[in-house]
mmCIF file of C-alpha atoms in Angstrom:
data_model
loop_
_atom_site.group_PDB
_atom_site.id
_atom_site.type_symbol
_atom_site.label_atom_id
_atom_site.label_comp_id
_atom_site.label_asym_id
_atom_site.label_seq_id
_atom_site.Cartn_x
_atom_site.Cartn_y
_atom_site.Cartn_z
ATOM 1 C CA MET A 1 20.020 11.053 12.570
ATOM 2 C CA ARG A 2 18.455 13.363 9.997
ATOM 3 C CA ILE A 3 15.808 11.447 8.030
ATOM 4 C CA LEU A 4 13.987 12.468 4.856
ATOM 5 C CA LEU A 5 10.696 10.698 4.091
ATOM 6 C CA GLY A 6 9.219 10.926 0.598
ATOM 7 C CA THR A 7 7.889 11.279 -1.915
ATOM 8 C CA VAL A 8 4.301 9.922 -2.114
ATOM 9 C CA ASN A 9 2.161 9.681 1.029
ATOM 10 C CA ILE A 10 0.543 6.322 0.346
ATOM 11 C CA ALA A 11 -2.177 5.448 2.899
ATOM 12 C CA SER A 12 -1.109 8.248 5.276
ATOM 13 C CA GLN A 13 2.095 6.346 6.090
ATOM 14 C CA LEU A 14 4.562 9.239 5.956
ATOM 15 C CA GLY A 15 3.005 11.306 8.727
ATOM 16 C CA GLU A 16 2.802 8.367 11.116
ATOM 17 C CA MET A 17 6.381 7.361 10.320
ATOM 18 C CA LYS A 18 7.557 10.931 10.909
ATOM 19 C CA ARG A 19 6.067 11.027 14.405
ATOM 20 C CA SER A 20 7.499 7.597 15.209
ATOM 21 C CA PHE A 21 11.038 8.454 14.132
ATOM 22 C CA GLU A 22 10.814 11.710 16.088
ATOM 23 C CA GLU A 23 9.802 9.738 19.183
ATOM 24 C CA LEU A 24 12.996 7.725 18.644
ATOM 25 C CA GLY A 25 14.983 10.955 18.800
ATOM 26 C CA HIS A 26 15.600 11.710 15.115
ATOM 27 C CA GLU A 27 15.106 14.841 13.030
ATOM 28 C CA VAL A 28 12.576 14.101 10.287
ATOM 29 C CA SER A 29 11.300 15.983 7.252
ATOM 30 C CA ILE A 30 8.729 14.973 4.635
ATOM 31 C CA TYR A 31 9.364 15.993 1.040
ATOM 32 C CA LEU A 32 6.675 15.455 -1.602
ATOM 33 C CA ASN A 33 6.964 16.122 -5.298
ATOM 34 C CA ASP A 34 3.213 16.513 -5.839
ATOM 35 C CA PHE A 35 0.202 17.294 -3.681
ATOM 36 C CA PRO A 36 -1.174 14.476 -1.485
ATOM 37 C CA HIS A 37 -4.657 13.031 -1.886
ATOM 38 C CA VAL A 38 -7.257 15.123 -0.086
ATOM 39 C CA ASN A 39 -8.654 12.175 1.920
ATOM 40 C CA LEU A 40 -5.361 11.316 3.648
ATOM 41 C CA LEU A 41 -4.739 11.998 7.312
ATOM 42 C CA GLY A 42 -3.133 15.365 7.912
ATOM 43 C CA SER A 43 0.661 15.402 7.873
ATOM 44 C CA ASP A 44 3.297 18.012 8.569
ATOM 45 C CA TYR A 45 4.933 18.283 5.147
ATOM 46 C CA SER A 46 8.272 20.082 5.144
ATOM 47 C CA ASP A 47 8.037 20.939 1.454
ATOM 48 C CA ILE A 48 5.989 20.088 -1.632
ATOM 49 C CA ALA A 49 7.754 20.780 -4.918
ATOM 50 C CA ALA A 50 4.459 21.485 -6.711
ATOM 51 C CA ASN A 51 3.909 24.478 -4.418
ATOM 52 C CA HIS A 52 6.735 26.227 -6.260
ATOM 53 C CA LEU A 53 5.115 25.956 -9.708
ATOM 54 C CA PRO A 54 3.373 28.864 -11.451
ATOM 55 C CA GLY A 55 -0.246 29.168 -10.364
ATOM 56 C CA TRP A 56 -1.811 28.027 -13.643
ATOM 57 C CA VAL A 57 0.055 24.705 -13.595
ATOM 58 C CA ARG A 58 0.140 24.091 -9.842
ATOM 59 C CA ARG A 59 -2.789 21.682 -10.005
ATOM 60 C CA ASN A 60 -3.196 18.957 -12.620
ATOM 61 C CA LEU A 61 -6.212 20.401 -14.437
ATOM 62 C CA PHE A 62 -7.121 17.212 -16.284
ATOM 63 C CA ASP A 63 -7.017 14.627 -13.480
ATOM 64 C CA GLY A 64 -10.220 12.612 -13.335
ATOM 65 C CA THR A 65 -11.736 14.083 -16.485
ATOM 66 C CA SER A 66 -14.261 11.996 -18.426
ATOM 67 C CA SER A 67 -14.175 14.175 -21.537
ATOM 68 C CA PHE A 68 -12.641 12.460 -24.580
ATOM 69 C CA TRP A 69 -11.050 15.692 -25.805
ATOM 70 C CA LEU A 70 -9.687 16.679 -22.416
ATOM 71 C CA LYS A 71 -8.263 13.179 -21.976
ATOM 72 C CA ALA A 72 -6.199 13.782 -25.095
ATOM 73 C CA LEU A 73 -4.617 16.768 -23.337
ATOM 74 C CA ARG A 74 -4.082 15.011 -20.022
ATOM 75 C CA LYS A 75 -0.845 13.164 -20.792
ATOM 76 C CA PRO A 76 1.092 16.030 -22.450
ATOM 77 C CA PHE A 77 -0.033 18.451 -19.745
ATOM 78 C CA SER A 78 0.822 15.960 -16.997
ATOM 79 C CA ASP A 79 4.246 15.216 -18.494
ATOM 80 C CA TYR A 80 4.991 18.933 -18.815
ATOM 81 C CA ARG A 81 3.891 19.551 -15.248
ATOM 82 C CA LYS A 82 6.028 16.667 -13.946
ATOM 83 C CA SER A 83 9.061 18.087 -15.743
ATOM 84 C CA LEU A 84 8.512 21.418 -13.971
ATOM 85 C CA ILE A 85 8.242 19.626 -10.620
ATOM 86 C CA ALA A 86 11.460 17.715 -11.370
ATOM 87 C CA ASN A 87 13.224 21.005 -12.126
ATOM 88 C CA VAL A 88 12.194 22.353 -8.724
ATOM 89 C CA THR A 89 13.582 19.265 -6.990
ATOM 90 C CA LYS A 90 16.800 19.331 -9.034
ATOM 91 C CA LYS A 91 17.497 22.832 -7.760
ATOM 92 C CA ASN A 92 17.036 21.594 -4.186
ATOM 93 C CA LEU A 93 18.803 18.250 -4.613
ATOM 94 C CA ASP A 94 22.247 19.132 -3.268
ATOM 95 C CA SER A 95 20.850 20.784 -0.158
ATOM 96 C CA LEU A 96 18.433 17.892 0.439
ATOM 97 C CA ILE A 97 21.300 15.400 0.254
ATOM 98 C CA ASN A 98 23.572 17.504 2.464
ATOM 99 C CA ASP A 99 20.861 18.052 5.079
ATOM 100 C CA HIS A 100 19.907 14.384 5.586
ATOM 101 C CA ASP A 101 21.613 11.119 6.529
ATOM 102 C CA LEU A 102 18.883 8.601 5.652
ATOM 103 C CA PHE A 103 16.362 8.698 2.813
ATOM 104 C CA ILE A 104 13.236 6.543 3.058
ATOM 105 C CA PHE A 105 11.250 6.475 -0.158
ATOM 106 C CA ILE A 106 7.720 5.207 -0.776
ATOM 107 C CA TRP A 107 6.671 4.830 -4.425
ATOM 108 C CA ASP A 108 9.169 7.307 -5.941
ATOM 109 C CA SER A 109 12.499 8.852 -5.077
ATOM 110 C CA LEU A 110 13.240 12.562 -5.507
ATOM 111 C CA LEU A 111 13.701 12.590 -9.294
ATOM 112 C CA PRO A 112 11.570 10.769 -11.899
ATOM 113 C CA ASP A 113 14.620 9.143 -13.523
ATOM 114 C CA TYR A 114 15.944 7.980 -10.113
ATOM 115 C CA SER A 115 19.320 9.616 -10.788
ATOM 116 C CA ASP A 116 19.192 11.032 -7.259
ATOM 117 C CA LEU A 117 19.741 7.551 -5.809
ATOM 118 C CA GLU A 118 23.309 7.307 -7.110
ATOM 119 C CA LYS A 119 24.073 10.828 -5.861
ATOM 120 C CA ILE A 120 22.707 10.008 -2.416
ATOM 121 C CA ARG A 121 24.858 6.888 -2.105
ATOM 122 C CA SER A 122 27.920 8.660 -3.539
ATOM 123 C CA ALA A 123 27.538 11.208 -0.750
ATOM 124 C CA GLY A 124 27.787 8.407 1.808
ATOM 125 C CA LYS A 125 24.114 8.560 2.764
ATOM 126 C CA LYS A 126 21.745 5.589 3.181
ATOM 127 C CA ILE A 127 18.533 4.645 1.383
ATOM 128 C CA ILE A 128 15.542 2.482 2.300
ATOM 129 C CA PHE A 129 13.088 1.910 -0.549
ATOM 130 C CA ILE A 130 9.548 0.765 0.214
ATOM 131 C CA PHE A 131 7.416 -0.893 -2.459
ATOM 132 C CA CYS A 132 3.747 -0.820 -1.529
ATOM 133 C CA GLY A 133 1.549 -2.051 -4.403
ATOM 134 C CA ASP A 134 1.033 -1.050 -8.003
ATOM 135 C CA ASP A 135 4.279 0.893 -7.954
ATOM 136 C CA VAL A 136 5.935 -2.470 -8.742
ATOM 137 C CA ARG A 137 3.100 -4.959 -9.189
ATOM 138 C CA TRP A 138 2.719 -5.734 -12.901
ATOM 139 C CA PHE A 139 -0.562 -7.273 -14.031
ATOM 140 C CA PHE A 140 0.898 -9.875 -16.393
ATOM 141 C CA ALA A 141 3.466 -11.066 -13.851
ATOM 142 C CA SER A 142 1.063 -11.277 -10.914
ATOM 143 C CA LYS A 143 -1.493 -12.976 -13.178
ATOM 144 C CA GLN A 144 1.008 -15.681 -14.088
ATOM 145 C CA GLU A 145 1.980 -16.349 -10.499
ATOM 146 C CA PHE A 146 -1.565 -16.262 -9.144
ATOM 147 C CA GLU A 147 -2.960 -18.550 -11.847
ATOM 148 C CA SER A 148 -0.094 -21.022 -11.390
ATOM 149 C CA LEU A 149 -1.347 -21.424 -7.808
ATOM 150 C CA GLY A 150 -5.021 -21.672 -8.749
ATOM 151 C CA MET A 151 -5.771 -18.077 -7.715
ATOM 152 C CA HIS A 152 -7.765 -15.444 -9.575
ATOM 153 C CA PRO A 153 -5.812 -12.602 -11.222
ATOM 154 C CA ILE A 154 -6.454 -9.096 -9.950
ATOM 155 C CA GLU A 155 -9.196 -7.264 -11.835
ATOM 156 C CA TYR A 156 -8.101 -3.734 -12.721
ATOM 157 C CA ASP A 157 -10.202 -0.961 -14.236
ATOM 158 C CA SER A 158 -9.422 1.173 -17.287
ATOM 159 C CA SER A 159 -7.086 3.467 -15.333
ATOM 160 C CA TYR A 160 -4.386 0.779 -15.167
ATOM 161 C CA PHE A 161 -1.465 1.250 -17.590
ATOM 162 C CA TYR A 162 -1.168 -2.136 -19.342
ATOM 163 C CA GLY A 163 1.182 -0.942 -22.097
ATOM 164 C CA LYS A 164 4.891 -0.337 -22.520
ATOM 165 C CA ARG A 165 4.806 2.901 -20.527
ATOM 166 C CA GLY A 166 3.261 1.235 -17.491
ATOM 167 C CA LEU A 167 5.758 -1.627 -17.579
ATOM 168 C CA GLU A 168 8.771 0.644 -17.970
ATOM 169 C CA PHE A 169 7.688 2.770 -15.002
ATOM 170 C CA ARG A 170 7.763 -0.313 -12.808
ATOM 171 C CA LEU A 171 10.938 -1.867 -14.200
ATOM 172 C CA LYS A 172 12.928 1.343 -13.846
ATOM 173 C CA ARG A 173 11.737 1.781 -10.261
ATOM 174 C CA ILE A 174 12.678 -1.793 -9.351
ATOM 175 C CA ALA A 175 16.047 -1.726 -11.122
ATOM 176 C CA PHE A 176 17.264 1.529 -9.579
ATOM 177 C CA ALA A 177 15.949 0.757 -6.103
ATOM 178 C CA GLU A 178 17.528 -2.696 -6.081
ATOM 179 C CA ARG A 179 20.813 -1.246 -7.326
ATOM 180 C CA TYR A 180 21.180 1.607 -4.846
ATOM 181 C CA ALA A 181 19.017 1.032 -1.765
ATOM 182 C CA ASN A 182 20.595 -0.295 1.411
ATOM 183 C CA LEU A 183 17.340 -2.062 2.253
ATOM 184 C CA ILE A 184 14.215 -3.004 0.306
ATOM 185 C CA TYR A 185 10.773 -3.438 1.859
ATOM 186 C CA SER A 186 8.062 -5.137 -0.185
ATOM 187 C CA LYS A 187 5.448 -7.922 -0.145
ATOM 188 C CA ARG A 188 5.302 -11.250 -1.942
ATOM 189 C CA GLU A 189 2.031 -10.516 -3.742
ATOM 190 C CA GLN A 190 3.636 -7.637 -5.660
ATOM 191 C CA ALA A 191 7.225 -8.912 -5.972
ATOM 192 C CA GLN A 192 6.986 -11.084 -9.084
ATOM 193 C CA LEU A 193 9.566 -8.943 -10.942
ATOM 194 C CA GLN A 194 11.885 -8.354 -7.997
ATOM 195 C CA SER A 195 15.213 -10.100 -7.403
ATOM 196 C CA ARG A 196 16.704 -8.722 -4.187
ATOM 197 C CA PRO A 197 15.766 -10.247 -0.820
ATOM 198 C CA PHE A 198 13.591 -7.921 1.232
ATOM 199 C CA PHE A 199 11.884 -7.326 4.526
ATOM 200 C CA HIS A 200 8.114 -7.547 4.569
ATOM 201 C CA TRP A 201 6.324 -4.194 4.336
ATOM 202 C CA ARG A 202 3.554 -4.061 6.905
ATOM 203 C CA MET A 203 0.683 -1.657 6.359
ATOM 204 C CA THR A 204 1.038 -0.127 9.807
ATOM 205 C CA VAL A 205 -0.966 2.341 11.872
ATOM 206 C CA ASP A 206 -0.541 4.186 15.127
ATOM 207 C CA PRO A 207 -2.870 2.054 17.291
ATOM 208 C CA PHE A 208 -3.289 4.898 19.781
ATOM 209 C CA GLU A 209 -4.844 6.938 16.961
ATOM 210 C CA TYR A 210 -7.158 3.990 16.184
ATOM 211 C CA PRO A 211 -8.437 2.900 19.615
ATOM 212 C CA VAL A 212 -11.137 0.313 20.180
ATOM 213 C CA GLY A 213 -14.560 1.885 19.794
ATOM 214 C CA ASP A 214 -17.223 1.926 22.494
ATOM 215 C CA PHE A 215 -18.962 -1.421 22.914
ATOM 216 C CA HIS A 216 -22.183 -1.396 20.913
ATOM 217 C CA SER A 217 -25.059 -3.686 21.819
ATOM 218 C CA ARG A 218 -26.951 -4.921 18.784
ATOM 219 C CA ASN A 219 -28.687 -8.080 17.675
ATOM 220 C CA VAL A 220 -27.449 -8.052 14.085
ATOM 221 C CA PRO A 221 -23.947 -7.167 12.879
ATOM 222 C CA LEU A 222 -22.928 -4.018 11.037
ATOM 223 C CA ILE A 223 -20.809 -4.994 8.022
ATOM 224 C CA VAL A 224 -18.694 -2.321 6.324
ATOM 225 C CA HIS A 225 -16.838 -2.235 3.009
ATOM 226 C CA ALA A 226 -14.594 0.753 2.191
ATOM 227 C CA PRO A 227 -12.846 0.210 -1.155
ATOM 228 C CA SER A 228 -10.124 2.597 -2.301
ATOM 229 C CA ASN A 229 -10.460 1.035 -5.773
ATOM 230 C CA GLN A 230 -13.648 -0.931 -6.417
ATOM 231 C CA ALA A 231 -12.252 -3.125 -9.190
ATOM 232 C CA VAL A 232 -9.073 -4.123 -7.366
ATOM 233 C CA LYS A 233 -10.823 -4.635 -4.037
ATOM 234 C CA GLY A 234 -13.518 -6.844 -5.573
ATOM 235 C CA THR A 235 -16.438 -4.592 -4.665
ATOM 236 C CA LYS A 236 -18.791 -6.030 -7.290
ATOM 237 C CA TYR A 237 -18.408 -9.466 -5.678
ATOM 238 C CA VAL A 238 -19.025 -8.008 -2.231
ATOM 239 C CA MET A 239 -22.194 -6.265 -3.430
ATOM 240 C CA ARG A 240 -23.400 -9.409 -5.203
ATOM 241 C CA ALA A 241 -22.948 -11.385 -1.982
ATOM 242 C CA ILE A 242 -24.757 -8.716 0.047
ATOM 243 C CA GLU A 243 -27.718 -8.697 -2.352
ATOM 244 C CA ASN A 244 -27.925 -12.499 -2.353
ATOM 245 C CA LEU A 245 -27.902 -12.617 1.448
ATOM 246 C CA LYS A 246 -30.701 -10.063 1.579
ATOM 247 C CA LYS A 247 -32.735 -12.197 -0.828
ATOM 248 C CA ARG A 248 -32.205 -15.109 1.556
ATOM 249 C CA ASN A 249 -33.655 -12.950 4.368
ATOM 250 C CA VAL A 250 -30.406 -13.025 6.323
ATOM 251 C CA HIS A 251 -30.466 -10.210 8.893
ATOM 252 C CA PHE A 252 -27.567 -7.736 8.993
ATOM 253 C CA ASN A 253 -26.785 -4.085 8.351
ATOM 254 C CA PHE A 254 -24.405 -3.017 5.613
ATOM 255 C CA LYS A 255 -22.598 0.221 4.822
ATOM 256 C CA LEU A 256 -20.517 0.991 1.723
ATOM 257 C CA ILE A 257 -18.011 3.789 2.402
ATOM 258 C CA GLN A 258 -16.858 5.929 -0.506
ATOM 259 C CA ASN A 259 -15.183 9.335 -0.900
ATOM 260 C CA MET A 260 -14.818 10.067 2.810
ATOM 261 C CA ASN A 261 -11.786 11.502 4.539
ATOM 262 C CA ALA A 262 -9.766 9.329 6.889
ATOM 263 C CA GLY A 263 -11.268 10.792 10.055
ATOM 264 C CA GLU A 264 -14.840 10.075 8.959
ATOM 265 C CA VAL A 265 -13.927 6.531 7.927
ATOM 266 C CA ARG A 266 -12.340 5.859 11.319
ATOM 267 C CA LYS A 267 -15.561 6.779 13.157
ATOM 268 C CA ILE A 268 -17.556 4.306 11.062
ATOM 269 C CA LEU A 269 -14.975 1.541 11.504
ATOM 270 C CA GLN A 270 -15.227 1.958 15.280
ATOM 271 C CA GLN A 271 -18.918 1.053 15.018
ATOM 272 C CA ALA A 272 -18.433 -1.901 12.665
ATOM 273 C CA ASP A 273 -18.597 -5.543 13.658
ATOM 274 C CA LEU A 274 -17.027 -6.781 10.424
ATOM 275 C CA VAL A 275 -15.018 -4.945 7.771
ATOM 276 C CA ILE A 276 -14.498 -6.435 4.307
ATOM 277 C CA ASP A 277 -11.215 -5.319 2.752
ATOM 278 C CA GLN A 278 -10.020 -6.922 -0.516
ATOM 279 C CA LEU A 279 -10.824 -10.168 -2.329
ATOM 280 C CA PHE A 280 -7.980 -10.558 -4.857
ATOM 281 C CA ILE A 281 -4.695 -9.509 -3.236
ATOM 282 C CA PRO A 282 -3.508 -11.717 -0.354
ATOM 283 C CA GLY A 283 -2.596 -10.068 2.901
ATOM 284 C CA GLY A 284 -4.888 -7.101 3.530
ATOM 285 C CA GLY A 285 -4.194 -3.400 3.132
ATOM 286 C CA ARG A 286 -4.337 -0.319 5.325
ATOM 287 C CA LEU A 287 -8.072 -0.810 5.885
ATOM 288 C CA THR A 288 -7.385 -4.216 7.435
ATOM 289 C CA THR A 289 -4.941 -2.771 9.963
ATOM 290 C CA GLU A 290 -7.148 0.196 10.850
ATOM 291 C CA SER A 291 -10.149 -2.088 11.351
ATOM 292 C CA LEU A 292 -8.296 -4.573 13.541
ATOM 293 C CA SER A 293 -6.939 -1.719 15.636
ATOM 294 C CA VAL A 294 -10.404 -0.309 16.398
ATOM 295 C CA GLY A 295 -11.595 -3.797 17.336
ATOM 296 C CA ALA A 296 -13.606 -4.878 14.299
ATOM 297 C CA GLU A 297 -13.256 -8.290 12.777
ATOM 298 C CA VAL A 298 -11.796 -8.293 9.280
ATOM 299 C CA MET A 299 -12.568 -10.431 6.262
ATOM 300 C CA THR A 300 -10.057 -10.241 3.424
ATOM 301 C CA TYR A 301 -8.243 -12.556 1.027
ATOM 302 C CA MET A 302 -5.421 -14.426 2.778
ATOM 303 C CA ASN A 303 -5.240 -17.896 1.154
ATOM 304 C CA TYR A 304 -3.421 -19.170 4.229
ATOM 305 C CA GLY A 305 -2.958 -22.685 2.891
ATOM 306 C CA ILE A 306 -1.244 -21.830 -0.404
ATOM 307 C CA TYR A 307 0.063 -18.265 -0.484
ATOM 308 C CA ASP A 308 2.441 -17.959 2.441
ATOM 309 C CA GLN A 309 3.773 -14.414 2.851
ATOM 310 C CA GLY A 310 6.948 -15.552 4.610
ATOM 311 C CA ILE A 311 6.141 -13.963 7.970
ATOM 312 C CA GLY A 312 4.805 -15.609 11.103
ATOM 313 C CA TYR A 313 2.301 -12.988 12.173
ATOM 314 C CA GLN A 314 0.298 -13.525 8.961
ATOM 315 C CA ARG A 315 0.014 -17.259 9.521
ATOM 316 C CA GLN A 316 -2.678 -19.076 11.439
ATOM 317 C CA PRO A 317 -3.449 -19.514 14.272
ATOM 318 C CA LEU A 318 -1.748 -16.233 15.201
ATOM 319 C CA CYS A 319 -3.416 -14.089 12.537
ATOM 320 C CA PRO A 320 -7.039 -13.165 13.401
ATOM 321 C CA ILE A 321 -8.075 -12.192 9.846
ATOM 322 C CA LEU A 322 -10.992 -14.139 8.356
ATOM 323 C CA ASP A 323 -10.075 -15.497 4.915
ATOM 324 C CA ALA A 324 -12.446 -14.902 1.979
ATOM 325 C CA GLY A 325 -12.166 -14.555 -1.788
ATOM 326 C CA ILE A 326 -14.494 -13.926 -4.694
ATOM 327 C CA ASP A 327 -15.572 -17.593 -4.808
ATOM 328 C CA ASN A 328 -16.710 -17.896 -1.198
ATOM 329 C CA ILE A 329 -17.440 -14.391 0.083
ATOM 330 C CA GLU A 330 -21.193 -15.034 0.338
ATOM 331 C CA ASN A 331 -20.759 -18.238 2.337
ATOM 332 C CA ARG A 332 -18.135 -16.694 4.600
ATOM 333 C CA LEU A 333 -20.399 -13.724 5.317
ATOM 334 C CA TYR A 334 -23.304 -16.060 6.048
ATOM 335 C CA GLU A 335 -21.167 -18.020 8.523
ATOM 336 C CA PHE A 336 -20.133 -14.824 10.272
ATOM 337 C CA ILE A 337 -23.687 -13.484 10.523
ATOM 338 C CA GLU A 338 -25.144 -16.773 11.761
ATOM 339 C CA THR A 339 -22.532 -17.077 14.519
ATOM 340 C CA PHE A 340 -22.444 -13.369 15.382
ATOM 341 C CA SER A 341 -21.761 -12.643 19.030
ATOM 342 C CA GLN A 342 -21.791 -9.304 20.820
ATOM 343 C CA ALA A 343 -18.886 -10.328 23.047
ATOM 344 C CA SER A 344 -16.268 -7.580 23.097
ATOM 345 C CA SER A 345 -13.240 -9.745 23.988
ATOM 346 C CA LYS A 346 -12.186 -10.174 20.353
ATOM 347 C CA ALA A 347 -12.064 -6.425 19.863
ATOM 348 C CA HIS A 348 -9.261 -6.062 22.388
ATOM 349 C CA LEU A 349 -7.490 -9.144 21.017
ATOM 350 C CA ASN A 350 -7.496 -7.594 17.547
ATOM 351 C CA ASN A 351 -6.189 -4.298 18.911
ATOM 352 C CA HIS A 352 -3.465 -6.176 20.790
ATOM 353 C CA TYR A 353 -2.485 -7.955 17.554
ATOM 354 C CA VAL A 354 -1.966 -4.575 15.885
ATOM 355 C CA LYS A 355 0.087 -3.271 18.808
ATOM 356 C CA GLU A 356 2.279 -6.375 18.684
ATOM 357 C CA HIS A 357 2.803 -6.672 14.924
ATOM 358 C CA LEU A 358 1.505 -3.628 13.016
ATOM 359 C CA ASP A 359 2.407 -0.643 15.188
ATOM 360 C CA VAL A 360 4.229 1.953 13.073
ATOM 361 C CA ARG A 361 6.666 2.572 15.942
ATOM 362 C CA LYS A 362 7.903 -0.999 15.796
ATOM 363 C CA ILE A 363 8.562 -1.066 12.069
ATOM 364 C CA CYS A 364 10.393 2.273 12.253
ATOM 365 C CA HIS A 365 12.590 0.904 15.027
ATOM 366 C CA GLN A 366 13.161 -2.312 13.055
ATOM 367 C CA MET A 367 14.182 -0.353 9.956
ATOM 368 C CA LEU A 368 16.962 1.385 11.834
ATOM 369 C CA CYS A 369 18.105 -1.874 13.437
ATOM 370 C CA HIS A 370 18.209 -3.716 10.096
ATOM 371 C CA LEU A 371 20.113 -0.811 8.569
ATOM 372 C CA GLU A 372 22.966 -1.372 11.027
ATOM 373 C CA GLU A 373 23.122 -5.161 10.615
ATOM 374 C CA PRO A 374 26.159 -6.288 8.567
ATOM 375 C CA ASN A 375 24.307 -9.397 7.323
ATOM 376 C CA PRO A 376 20.545 -8.869 7.600
ATOM 377 C CA VAL A 377 18.347 -11.963 7.716
ATOM 378 C CA TYR A 378 15.683 -11.078 5.164
ATOM 379 C CA GLU A 379 12.078 -12.231 5.431
ATOM 380 C CA TYR A 380 11.538 -13.099 1.778
ATOM 381 C CA ILE A 381 13.645 -13.983 -1.261
ATOM 382 C CA PRO A 382 11.729 -13.364 -4.511
ATOM 383 C CA TYR A 383 12.124 -16.070 -7.131
ATOM 384 C CA PHE A 384 9.262 -15.932 -9.630
ATOM 385 C CA TYR A 385 10.948 -13.789 -12.288
ATOM 386 C CA GLN A 386 14.118 -15.880 -12.366
ATOM 387 C CA LYS A 387 12.448 -19.302 -12.245
ATOM 388 C CA SER A 388 9.002 -19.136 -13.803
ATOM 389 C CA PHE A 389 8.091 -15.898 -15.527
ATOM 390 C CA ILE A 390 7.351 -15.852 -19.274
ATOM 391 C CA PRO A 391 7.305 -12.383 -20.918
ATOM 392 C CA GLU A 392 3.903 -11.454 -22.310
ATOM 393 C CA SER A 393 5.269 -10.062 -25.601
ATOM 394 C CA LYS A 394 8.465 -9.479 -27.601
ATOM 395 C CA VAL A 395 8.326 -5.768 -26.801
ATOM 396 C CA ALA A 396 8.002 -6.515 -23.091
ATOM 397 C CA GLU A 397 10.803 -9.089 -23.251
ATOM 398 C CA LYS A 398 13.234 -6.409 -24.475
ATOM 399 C CA LEU A 399 12.305 -4.188 -21.551
ATOM 400 C CA TYR A 400 12.774 -7.004 -19.049
ATOM 401 C CA ARG A 401 16.239 -7.688 -20.431
ATOM 402 C CA LYS A 402 17.122 -3.997 -20.429
ATOM 403 C CA TYR A 403 16.234 -3.396 -16.787
ATOM 404 C CA LEU A 404 16.340 -6.777 -15.053
ATOM 405 C CA GLY A 405 18.818 -8.736 -17.165
#
């Protein structure tokens, strides 16, 4: 089978999936619309549409600017640049469709208006769409669901699009993917606006690329926190807990990892005794899987008792992840430090858990198996939008009706 993976390399997933599908005997190409983040693991990209732009517009000149005046130019420049990228992909669209049998999309499909999805299906080709976070998670919807269960809403920073534009991006993505994809992969914590049953998206790794680190003998634990987004991951609550524990003369070492490439992060994780991932979103992200694979213990928000993800491997007693949220992170860290043991047996148990449940090879194999099933047995049926959701405004309500019915 000829497989195209695209078009955003979230958490280095595309490269690992490419190697896994190739091991299964398939021809695989990776097509990106824009350049990947510099800190991702290296991947063999077949083509990047942005490479075909004129030199002066190849890079987004205004990304990350703090200047008020430059910020005013960022959106029109970005929109213009995206239109040029879309034009490049449009020229290649027919050949891309003809040259592939299966299209697996993370975050976005080939064209920004998702019109490629209908063309792909009309050509008799298949589509798997993977939702992986804020591509579909909408603050006001997740806030309603979380608060209805006594959970804290996610705290976003100023970069989050709360307005009509941000909502429409998500609704359009959901509507077109649910209309045309053969299979949807997602997670409960982001699926408040979804309707179609889906398989659970696991933040996988290649465990052979993340082996257990050498056993380190120490009297006090090394605790690591490596947030990709400090607000969303709850970093201020982690740092508050760390400072309070230091004031209590609790003995431990702590390292905050920021702005490092994936290879450097991996080396530090292999030395860690405990890695703190995220304190708002249930389930753990890529950092959780990487850390378990190298043998560290992981503390992240799970809410085992209330927020069931619909999959057995994330339920206790099978799941080895230590549960902590913003209300109890200090106490949970204290418990870990006070009972810290240098025994290495848990490291190999954690690595085995990843090999059994979070190995990228297994999910790639499962995707192809599910694709051939006439009546797939899905892992989760989203219900919140249909049963409980209340639109946050009249403007938003019109958009919900337009895209979701």
